[in-house]
Structures are given as C-alpha cells and as structure tokens.
Short mmCIF file of C-alpha atoms in Angstrom, two decimals:
data_model
loop_
_atom_site.label_atom_id
_atom_site.label_comp_id
_atom_site.label_asym_id
_atom_site.label_seq_id
_atom_site.Cartn_x
_atom_site.Cartn_y
_atom_site.Cartn_z
CA MET A 157 154.01 81.32 92.39
CA LYS A 158 152.02 81.22 95.61
CA THR A 159 148.42 82.40 95.49
CA LEU A 160 146.40 83.16 98.62
CA VAL A 161 142.65 82.76 98.09
CA LEU A 162 140.42 84.38 100.73
CA ASP A 163 136.83 83.20 100.96
CA ALA A 164 135.30 86.22 102.73
CA PHE A 165 131.74 84.90 103.08
CA SER A 166 131.61 86.49 106.55
CA GLY A 167 133.58 89.61 105.73
CA ILE A 168 137.11 90.46 106.76
CA SER A 169 138.91 92.32 109.55
CA GLY A 170 142.55 92.62 110.48
CA ASP A 171 142.41 89.96 113.17
CA MET A 172 140.49 87.55 110.93
CA PHE A 173 143.11 87.99 108.19
CA LEU A 174 146.05 87.33 110.52
CA GLY A 175 144.20 84.47 112.21
CA ALA A 176 143.66 82.85 108.80
CA LEU A 177 147.35 83.22 107.93
CA PHE A 178 148.36 81.70 111.28
CA SER A 179 146.17 78.73 110.36
CA LEU A 180 148.25 78.41 107.16
CA GLY A 181 151.50 78.18 109.10
CA LEU A 182 152.53 81.76 109.87
CA SER A 183 154.97 81.66 112.79
CA GLN A 184 154.02 83.76 115.81
CA THR A 185 157.69 84.12 116.77
CA ASP A 186 158.67 85.31 113.30
CA LEU A 187 155.81 87.83 113.24
CA GLU A 188 156.69 89.15 116.70
CA ASN A 189 160.36 89.49 115.74
CA GLU A 190 159.40 91.57 112.71
CA LEU A 191 156.89 93.70 114.64
CA ALA A 192 159.66 94.48 117.15
CA LYS A 193 161.37 96.45 114.37
CA LEU A 194 158.63 99.08 114.79
CA HIS A 195 159.97 99.84 118.28
CA VAL A 196 156.43 100.12 119.66
CA SER A 197 155.42 98.56 122.98
CA GLY A 198 152.26 98.21 125.02
CA PHE A 199 150.76 95.09 123.45
CA HIS A 200 151.15 91.35 123.06
CA LEU A 201 149.68 88.83 120.63
CA THR A 202 147.45 85.88 121.43
CA VAL A 203 147.08 83.07 118.91
CA LYS A 204 144.58 80.41 120.00
CA GLN A 205 143.69 77.26 118.08
CA THR A 206 139.99 76.74 118.70
CA GLU A 207 136.77 75.45 117.11
CA ARG A 208 133.64 77.15 115.83
CA SER A 209 130.76 75.14 114.38
CA SER A 210 133.01 72.04 114.68
CA ILE A 211 135.58 73.71 112.39
CA SER A 212 139.14 74.19 113.63
CA GLY A 213 140.71 77.61 113.15
CA VAL A 214 142.65 80.41 114.82
CA ASP A 215 141.38 83.17 117.08
CA PHE A 216 143.95 85.98 116.86
CA ASP A 217 143.97 89.08 119.06
CA VAL A 218 146.13 92.07 119.91
CA VAL A 219 145.94 92.54 123.68
CA LEU A 220 146.85 96.02 124.86
CA ALA A 221 148.72 96.78 128.06
CA ASP A 222 145.54 98.27 129.57
CA HIS A 223 143.85 94.87 128.97
CA GLN A 224 141.44 96.29 126.43
CA HIS A 225 141.25 94.29 123.24
CA LYS A 226 139.55 94.36 119.91
CA ASP A 227 136.16 92.89 119.22
CA ASN A 228 136.23 92.34 115.44
CA GLY A 229 135.93 96.04 114.85
CA VAL A 230 134.70 97.35 118.22
CA THR A 231 138.00 98.95 119.22
CA GLU A 232 138.51 100.00 115.61
CA HIS A 233 135.51 102.27 116.12
CA GLY A 234 136.16 102.88 119.83
CA HIS A 235 137.73 105.78 121.68
CA HIS A 236 141.43 104.96 121.29
CA HIS A 237 142.61 108.25 119.81
CA GLY A 238 146.13 107.63 118.56
CA ARG A 239 148.66 108.66 115.97
CA ASN A 240 147.79 110.50 112.79
CA PHE A 241 148.94 109.48 109.33
CA GLN A 242 152.12 111.56 109.41
CA MET A 243 153.16 109.97 112.70
CA ILE A 244 152.49 106.51 111.28
CA GLN A 245 154.56 107.34 108.20
CA THR A 246 157.48 108.44 110.38
CA LEU A 247 157.14 105.31 112.51
CA LEU A 248 157.42 103.07 109.45
CA GLN A 249 160.27 105.02 107.87
CA LYS A 250 162.36 104.80 111.04
CA SER A 251 161.77 101.05 111.39
CA THR A 252 164.12 98.39 110.04
CA LEU A 253 161.34 96.50 108.27
CA LYS A 254 161.88 95.38 104.67
CA GLU A 255 161.13 98.11 102.14
CA LYS A 256 158.39 96.04 100.52
CA VAL A 257 156.69 95.60 103.91
CA LYS A 258 156.90 99.34 104.60
CA GLN A 259 155.37 100.16 101.22
CA ARG A 260 152.47 97.73 101.64
CA ALA A 261 151.73 98.90 105.17
CA LEU A 262 151.94 102.58 104.24
CA MET A 263 149.59 102.02 101.30
CA MET A 264 146.96 100.51 103.62
CA PHE A 265 147.35 103.25 106.24
CA LYS A 266 146.94 105.90 103.56
CA GLU A 267 143.75 104.33 102.23
CA ILE A 268 142.11 104.49 105.65
CA ALA A 269 143.49 107.97 106.30
CA LEU A 270 142.09 109.30 103.03
CA ALA A 271 138.71 107.70 103.72
CA GLU A 272 138.54 109.16 107.22
CA SER A 273 139.57 112.61 106.02
CA GLN A 274 136.79 112.56 103.41
CA VAL A 275 134.18 111.28 105.86
CA HIS A 276 135.03 113.94 108.47
CA HIS A 277 135.94 116.73 105.99
CA LYS A 278 139.41 117.28 107.47
CA ASP A 279 142.91 117.55 106.09
CA LEU A 280 144.74 114.23 105.87
CA ASN A 281 147.25 115.03 108.62
CA GLU A 282 144.60 116.62 110.89
CA VAL A 283 142.72 113.36 111.29
CA HIS A 284 143.48 111.55 114.55
CA PHE A 285 141.47 108.60 113.40
CA HIS A 286 140.85 105.56 115.52
CA GLU A 287 141.23 103.02 112.73
CA VAL A 288 144.84 103.96 111.95
CA GLY A 289 146.03 105.60 115.15
CA ALA A 290 144.95 102.83 117.54
CA LEU A 291 147.82 100.56 118.53
CA ASP A 292 145.92 97.36 117.78
CA SER A 293 145.12 98.53 114.25
CA ILE A 294 148.76 99.46 113.70
CA VAL A 295 149.73 95.91 114.63
CA ASP A 296 147.02 94.49 112.35
CA LEU A 297 148.04 96.46 109.27
CA VAL A 298 151.81 96.17 109.67
CA GLY A 299 151.32 92.54 110.70
CA ALA A 300 149.33 91.86 107.53
CA ALA A 301 152.12 93.30 105.36
CA ILE A 302 154.72 91.26 107.26
CA ALA A 303 152.70 88.03 107.10
CA VAL A 304 152.32 88.22 103.31
CA GLU A 305 156.09 88.58 103.03
CA LEU A 306 156.89 85.79 105.52
CA LEU A 307 154.63 83.29 103.74
CA GLY A 308 156.07 84.22 100.32
CA ILE A 309 152.66 85.07 98.89
CA ASP A 310 152.84 86.40 95.31
CA GLN A 311 149.20 87.27 94.72
CA ILE A 312 145.91 87.41 96.62
CA VAL A 313 142.42 86.54 95.38
CA VAL A 314 139.30 87.53 97.34
CA ASN A 315 136.11 85.57 96.69
CA ASN A 316 132.56 86.07 98.03
CA LEU A 317 133.33 89.28 99.92
CA ALA A 318 130.25 90.00 102.05
CA ASP A 319 129.14 92.71 104.46
CA GLY A 320 126.15 92.87 106.78
CA THR A 321 123.23 95.29 106.98
CA GLY A 322 121.62 97.53 109.57
CA THR A 323 123.49 99.96 111.80
CA ILE A 324 126.43 99.93 114.21
CA LYS A 325 127.44 102.24 117.04
CA ILE A 326 130.89 103.83 116.70
CA ALA A 327 132.70 106.76 118.35
CA HIS A 328 130.78 109.26 116.21
CA GLY A 329 127.35 107.77 116.85
CA VAL A 330 125.14 105.24 115.06
CA VAL A 331 126.05 104.72 111.40
CA PRO A 332 124.78 102.43 108.65
CA VAL A 333 126.52 99.25 107.53
CA PRO A 334 128.76 99.26 105.51
CA VAL A 335 130.35 101.94 107.70
CA PRO A 336 131.20 105.29 106.06
CA ALA A 337 134.97 104.69 105.88
CA VAL A 338 134.46 101.35 104.11
CA MET A 339 132.03 102.91 101.64
CA GLN A 340 134.51 105.71 100.98
CA MET A 341 137.27 103.20 100.22
CA ARG A 342 134.99 101.44 97.74
CA LEU A 343 134.52 104.60 95.65
CA GLY A 344 136.09 104.33 92.21
CA THR A 345 136.71 100.59 92.51
CA ASN A 346 135.02 97.52 91.07
CA ILE A 347 135.51 95.45 94.22
CA PRO A 348 132.41 93.20 94.38
CA VAL A 349 130.71 93.21 97.79
CA GLN A 350 127.50 91.32 98.45
CA GLN A 351 125.25 92.28 101.35
CA ARG A 352 124.06 89.57 103.70
CA PHE A 353 120.58 90.52 104.86
CA ASP A 354 120.66 87.76 107.46
CA VAL A 355 123.46 89.53 109.38
CA HIS A 356 122.57 92.79 111.11
CA THR A 357 126.01 94.09 111.94
CA GLU A 358 129.31 95.07 110.33
CA LEU A 359 131.33 92.29 108.66
CA VAL A 360 133.92 94.33 106.72
CA THR A 361 135.93 96.68 108.94
CA PRO A 362 138.00 99.60 107.60
CA THR A 363 141.18 97.61 108.30
CA GLY A 364 139.75 94.63 106.44
CA MET A 365 138.75 96.77 103.44
CA ALA A 366 142.23 98.32 103.36
CA ILE A 367 143.74 94.82 103.20
CA VAL A 368 141.39 93.86 100.37
CA LYS A 369 141.85 97.06 98.37
CA CYS A 370 145.63 97.28 98.68
CA LEU A 371 146.74 93.64 98.66
CA ALA A 372 144.23 91.75 96.48
CA GLN A 373 144.76 91.47 92.72
CA SER A 374 141.66 89.51 91.69
CA PHE A 375 138.09 88.87 92.82
CA ASN A 376 135.64 85.98 92.45
CA VAL A 377 138.06 83.74 90.56
CA THR A 378 136.64 80.29 89.87
CA THR A 379 139.90 78.51 88.99
CA THR A 380 143.24 78.91 90.77
CA PRO A 381 146.38 77.47 89.12
CA GLY A 382 148.54 75.25 91.25
CA VAL A 383 148.37 72.72 94.04
CA LEU A 384 146.29 73.45 97.13
CA GLU A 385 148.91 73.23 99.87
CA LYS A 386 146.96 74.35 102.95
CA THR A 387 143.62 75.72 103.99
CA GLY A 388 142.54 77.24 107.29
CA TYR A 389 140.22 79.65 109.09
CA GLY A 390 140.62 82.91 111.00
CA PHE A 391 137.73 83.60 113.37
CA GLY A 392 136.01 86.92 114.01
CA LYS A 393 134.68 88.03 117.39
CA ARG A 394 131.14 89.15 116.57
CA ALA A 395 128.12 86.89 117.00
CA THR A 396 126.54 86.85 113.54
CA GLY A 397 124.17 83.89 113.87
CA SER A 398 126.40 81.81 111.57
CA LEU A 399 130.06 80.87 111.16
CA ASN A 400 132.01 84.11 111.49
CA ALA A 401 135.28 83.17 109.84
CA LEU A 402 137.60 84.00 106.97
CA ARG A 403 138.75 80.95 105.04
CA ALA A 404 142.22 81.11 103.52
CA SER A 405 143.66 78.68 100.97
CA LEU A 406 147.26 78.65 99.77
CA PHE A 407 147.97 77.42 96.24
CA ASN A 408 151.43 76.74 94.81
CA SER A 409 151.86 76.61 91.04
CA LYS A 410 155.31 74.99 91.39
CA LEU A 411 155.06 71.37 90.31
CA SER A 412 157.80 70.52 92.80
CA ALA A 413 155.13 71.02 95.47
CA GLN A 414 153.07 68.10 94.11
CA GLU A 415 153.15 64.54 95.35
CA VAL A 416 153.58 61.79 92.73
CA ALA A 417 152.31 58.24 93.23
CA GLN A 418 152.98 56.67 89.82
CA THR A 419 156.33 55.62 88.32
CA GLN A 420 155.36 56.20 84.66
CA ASP A 421 153.50 58.93 82.84
CA GLN A 422 153.05 60.43 79.40
CA VAL A 423 154.16 63.97 78.67
CA MET A 424 154.28 66.25 75.66
CA LEU A 425 157.26 68.24 74.48
CA LEU A 426 156.70 71.53 72.66
CA GLU A 427 159.59 73.22 70.83
CA THR A 428 159.92 76.44 68.89
CA ASN A 429 162.94 78.25 67.39
CA LEU A 430 163.19 81.98 68.16
CA ASP A 431 165.75 84.23 66.46
CA ASP A 432 164.19 87.58 67.39
CA ILE A 433 163.70 87.44 71.15
CA THR A 434 165.70 89.20 73.86
CA GLY A 435 167.08 87.50 76.95
CA GLU A 436 164.58 89.36 79.14
CA GLN A 437 161.65 88.29 76.96
CA LEU A 438 162.86 84.70 76.96
CA GLY A 439 163.10 84.69 80.76
CA ASP A 440 159.61 86.16 81.06
CA ALA A 441 158.24 83.50 78.69
CA ILE A 442 159.78 80.63 80.68
CA GLN A 443 158.44 82.06 83.94
CA GLY A 444 154.98 82.50 82.43
CA LEU A 445 154.93 78.92 81.16
CA MET A 446 155.87 77.59 84.60
CA GLU A 447 153.18 79.70 86.27
CA LEU A 448 150.61 78.20 83.88
CA GLY A 449 151.58 74.75 85.16
CA ALA A 450 154.18 73.48 82.69
CA LYS A 451 156.20 70.60 84.12
CA ASP A 452 159.39 72.28 82.94
CA ALA A 453 160.56 74.93 80.49
CA TRP A 454 164.05 75.77 79.26
CA SER A 455 165.99 77.25 76.36
CA VAL A 456 168.92 76.00 74.30
CA PRO A 457 171.24 78.23 72.20
CA ILE A 458 171.15 77.17 68.54
CA MET A 459 172.42 78.37 65.14
CA MET A 460 169.79 78.85 62.44
CA LYS A 461 170.07 79.37 58.67
CA LYS A 462 172.42 82.05 57.42
CA GLY A 463 174.39 81.71 60.64
CA ARG A 464 171.85 83.52 62.78
CA PRO A 465 172.12 82.85 66.55
CA ALA A 466 168.81 81.87 68.13
CA TYR A 467 167.18 79.97 70.98
CA LYS A 468 165.15 76.78 71.00
CA LEU A 469 162.40 77.21 73.62
CA CYS A 470 161.30 73.84 75.03
CA VAL A 471 158.26 73.12 77.20
CA LEU A 472 157.39 69.87 78.97
CA LEU A 473 153.69 69.52 79.82
CA ALA A 474 150.77 67.22 80.42
CA PRO A 475 149.07 66.41 77.08
CA GLN A 476 145.81 68.06 78.15
CA GLN A 477 147.67 71.37 78.59
CA LYS A 478 148.67 71.53 74.92
CA GLN A 479 146.09 74.02 73.69
CA GLN A 480 146.54 76.44 76.60
CA LEU A 481 150.34 76.53 76.32
CA LEU A 482 150.27 76.71 72.51
CA GLU A 483 148.10 79.80 72.74
CA TYR A 484 150.50 81.29 75.29
CA LEU A 485 153.51 80.70 73.03
CA PHE A 486 151.82 82.31 70.03
CA ALA A 487 150.46 85.24 72.02
CA GLN A 488 153.42 86.00 74.31
CA THR A 489 156.46 85.18 72.14
CA SER A 490 157.50 85.70 68.51
CA ALA A 491 156.84 82.02 67.71
CA ILE A 492 155.07 81.35 64.40
CA GLY A 493 155.32 77.56 64.55
CA VAL A 494 155.55 74.98 67.33
CA ARG A 495 156.61 71.33 67.10
CA SER A 496 155.08 68.73 69.44
CA GLN A 497 155.72 65.10 70.34
CA LEU A 498 154.43 62.67 72.96
CA LEU A 499 157.00 61.10 75.28
CA GLN A 500 156.90 58.28 77.83
CA ARG A 501 158.62 59.00 81.15
CA GLU A 502 159.94 56.90 84.00
CA ILE A 503 159.63 58.92 87.19
CA MET A 504 160.33 58.52 90.89
CA GLN A 505 157.46 58.51 93.33
CA ARG A 506 157.48 61.68 95.40
CA GLN A 507 156.15 62.46 98.87
CA LEU A 508 156.34 65.84 100.59
CA LYS A 509 157.42 65.70 104.22
CA THR A 510 158.49 68.08 106.97
CA ALA A 511 161.77 67.24 108.72
CA LYS A 512 162.94 68.63 112.06
CA THR A 513 166.53 69.89 112.20
CA SER A 514 168.58 71.94 114.65
CA LEU A 515 168.00 74.94 112.36
CA GLY A 516 164.24 74.49 112.32
CA GLU A 517 161.66 72.57 110.32
CA ILE A 518 162.23 72.17 106.59
CA LYS A 519 160.13 70.70 103.81
CA ILE A 520 161.81 67.86 101.91
CA LYS A 521 160.89 65.59 98.99
CA GLN A 522 161.15 61.86 99.71
CA LEU A 523 161.82 60.07 96.40
CA SER A 524 161.57 56.36 95.61
CA TYR A 525 161.69 54.04 92.59
CA GLN A 526 161.84 50.22 92.69
CA GLY A 527 163.76 50.02 95.94
CA ILE A 528 165.86 53.13 95.30
CA SER A 529 165.27 55.87 97.87
CA LYS A 530 166.63 59.38 98.31
CA PHE A 531 165.51 62.85 99.34
CA SER A 532 166.01 66.37 98.04
CA LEU A 533 165.81 69.84 99.54
CA GLU A 534 163.97 72.85 98.14
CA HIS A 535 166.26 75.82 97.50
CA ASP A 536 163.57 78.25 98.71
CA GLU A 537 163.48 76.42 102.03
CA LEU A 538 167.27 76.66 102.33
CA LEU A 539 167.13 80.38 101.58
CA ARG A 540 164.53 80.85 104.31
CA LEU A 541 166.66 79.13 106.96
CA ALA A 542 169.84 80.83 105.76
CA ALA A 543 168.18 84.23 106.18
CA LYS A 544 166.81 83.26 109.60
CA TRP A 545 170.25 82.26 110.91
CA HIS A 546 172.28 84.77 108.87
CA ARG A 547 174.43 82.04 107.38
CA PRO A 548 175.48 81.14 103.82
CA VAL A 549 173.08 78.84 101.98
CA PHE A 550 175.73 76.18 101.28
CA GLU A 551 176.55 75.90 105.00
CA VAL A 552 172.89 75.48 105.89
CA GLU A 553 172.47 72.85 103.17
CA GLN A 554 175.51 70.87 104.30
CA GLN A 555 174.43 70.87 107.96
CA ILE A 556 170.88 69.77 107.14
CA LEU A 557 172.08 67.01 104.81
CA VAL A 558 174.39 65.66 107.51
CA GLU A 559 171.62 65.72 110.13
CA LEU A 560 169.07 64.06 107.84
CA GLN A 561 171.56 61.39 106.77
CA GLU A 562 172.32 60.62 110.44
CA LYS A 563 168.60 60.09 111.06
CA VAL A 564 168.40 57.67 108.12
CA ASN A 565 171.38 55.70 109.40
#
C-alpha cells in the first residue's frame, strides 16, 4: 500500500499539489498524455525544478494560450468565466479517462460547484463559477485525479493544514480569508485547519480544499506505516513571508521496497488454525497483515479433527511486531489461539536501483550473498510498462531480462 502524506503547513492549491507530485516522480509526459483524453486545448504545462529558501522543489503552472497564468489562486478568483458544472460533467463523461479518474475528478468539481451555488444562492447548474469553469482549474483538478492514479497512491494523509488571515480581493470584491467557498466546503466536516496569523493572505484555495476533502482519508497522523520512498516540495506563487510550499512524502508498506544490509536476522512465525473462515475473509486478513508490515503472510490447506477442512494462517514478522499482529489476528479473524516461535534466517543483501531499458526506466532489486549476485524485477513495475506499451507482461519481462543481462555481461 502506498500512502501519500501532505504536510500543508503553507496551505494547498492545485498547482502546489501537482508540483509536489512531480517532485515525487510524476511524469510530465504521462500526465499530458492522459490530459489529452479530455480533448481540450488552449494550454500547456510548465514544470520547473527550482529552489526556495535553499530547498529544491517544483514550480508547476498551467499556461493558457492567452499567456495568462495562475498565481496560486489569483486566476482561480479572477475573471475567467468558463464552463458550468453540467458542461464539466459532460466533458468528463465523453473523455476516455479511466473510470476511477473520472469519478475522483467529478467528485472534486461537484464539491466546488455546491459551495459556489450556496455562496451565491444560485442553482447548481446556473453557476458559471471561476474555480471550476476556468481552464487552468479544470487541468488542476483532472490532473490531480490522474496523478494519484499514475503514482499508484492508495491513501492520502494531510497533516498541519493551515490557512492565512485577513482579506483577499476576488472577482466579487474583497472577502475574508478563508474565502467563502473554502468555508462552505468545510461545513459538516471535521477537517482540522489551523490559522496562521503571520500570513495575511489566502493559503488554501477552493481547488486545494476540494483535493483535501475528496481525496484525503486521514488528518494529523503521527505514524505512517511503511518505508519512506521519496519526499519533495511543490511551490506556491504567493509571497507569504516564509516558505510557501507543500511537502509531499510517499510511503510504501511493501517490505519488498526496503533495502537490506545484513545477511542474518531473527524473525517470528505466528500460526493459527481456522476452520470457520471464508476465502474472502482469509484474503482480507492476509492483505491486512501485509499492510501492517508483516514480512510475509500465507495460508496452507489442512485437515483438522473429525475430518474438517481448514486453513493454517501463517505470518512472518519482526519480533517487536508480535503484540500488534496478535491483536489483529484476534480482532479481525476467528482465531482463538496463536502459536509463535523465533526463527533464525539467512538472507541476501538487497539494494533498490533504477535501470534504464529501451522500454523505459524500471526499479530492480540487486541481491547479493557471499559472492552470489542476482537481480529481480517487481511485478508492479512490469505491469506499468506493459500497460504503457500495450504489450503482454511476459514479453516485457523477457525483453528487460535480456537487456539487463547484456549490460551485466
């Protein structure tokens, strides 16, 4: 499971969110190819690696054909009257985007549309609102939905979400911060937002709040399971007197994503016999154990007393995880007793590397043990390249193995 953690100490906007994801490895080409499925023109993307306060990050922007661009919310509140919600809905439905991307994007558009209709006391489809109808905001919201899918993100956590104070000038005049649409979207939620009294401008834009409300599952989480794979920053455009950036961190709970330096370790094996569990429940249990950080989990068909068919559920874990995984087994399965034993393992050292191939870059595991060396490929990586080139997975795997072997020789 991949978890995206957003540290929104300086708020969030659509361009900050996409800039942060570009800093985590989002491909500009892949995003542009997906956005082309909207069949909308009149813009291009700029992705610039730059520095703010001696910190490296990405400045992302949607540049319109008339050379007007966003300013971390300025155009969001500007005079770009565009499509209404019904037109946006039709645009998405006619596109060839993945269904999951369409659903996520539509959910965000609807949140802003509902907020605007309440603020202006108009029917949903009568609102020609700048935040949704403007071309740059369309790219931001659809782009956000696409980016989450491209990076394989399973859940999003938002920490330290902050907004500024004071007032800001928008198309309808001078309004207080947080702006009315953002406040409307916060109604009925428990999304924690702290106000920064040192910043006298808007930090959370309507697009940013839509991303938070529709895509985030948790807030202010102190511990994230998994290995921290990457971290990066997406920069905002406003001058706030401090670092105006959104920090993004990508965690992977898969142990295959971890590097291993030692050749020996101690592990614990937990086992329990289950004669009253369905196949679906067993699969859910194994997935849950892996997401909690188990080194491995599997089941074995067995025969119990009186000839009853059953399963032996086995879990391999670090000894310090025993209590947490025991509690999971008792709470989430029908187990009433669990056996445990300590085991000594011989393991290969493991390094994670990125290899260049004719099909694109691919992450590999370089394995070694007392002079023995080999490498392995991640199936998820093979699936990604197979989908990109519209080829069977086994063909992609064979070609990459041949190319990598030639490099070794």
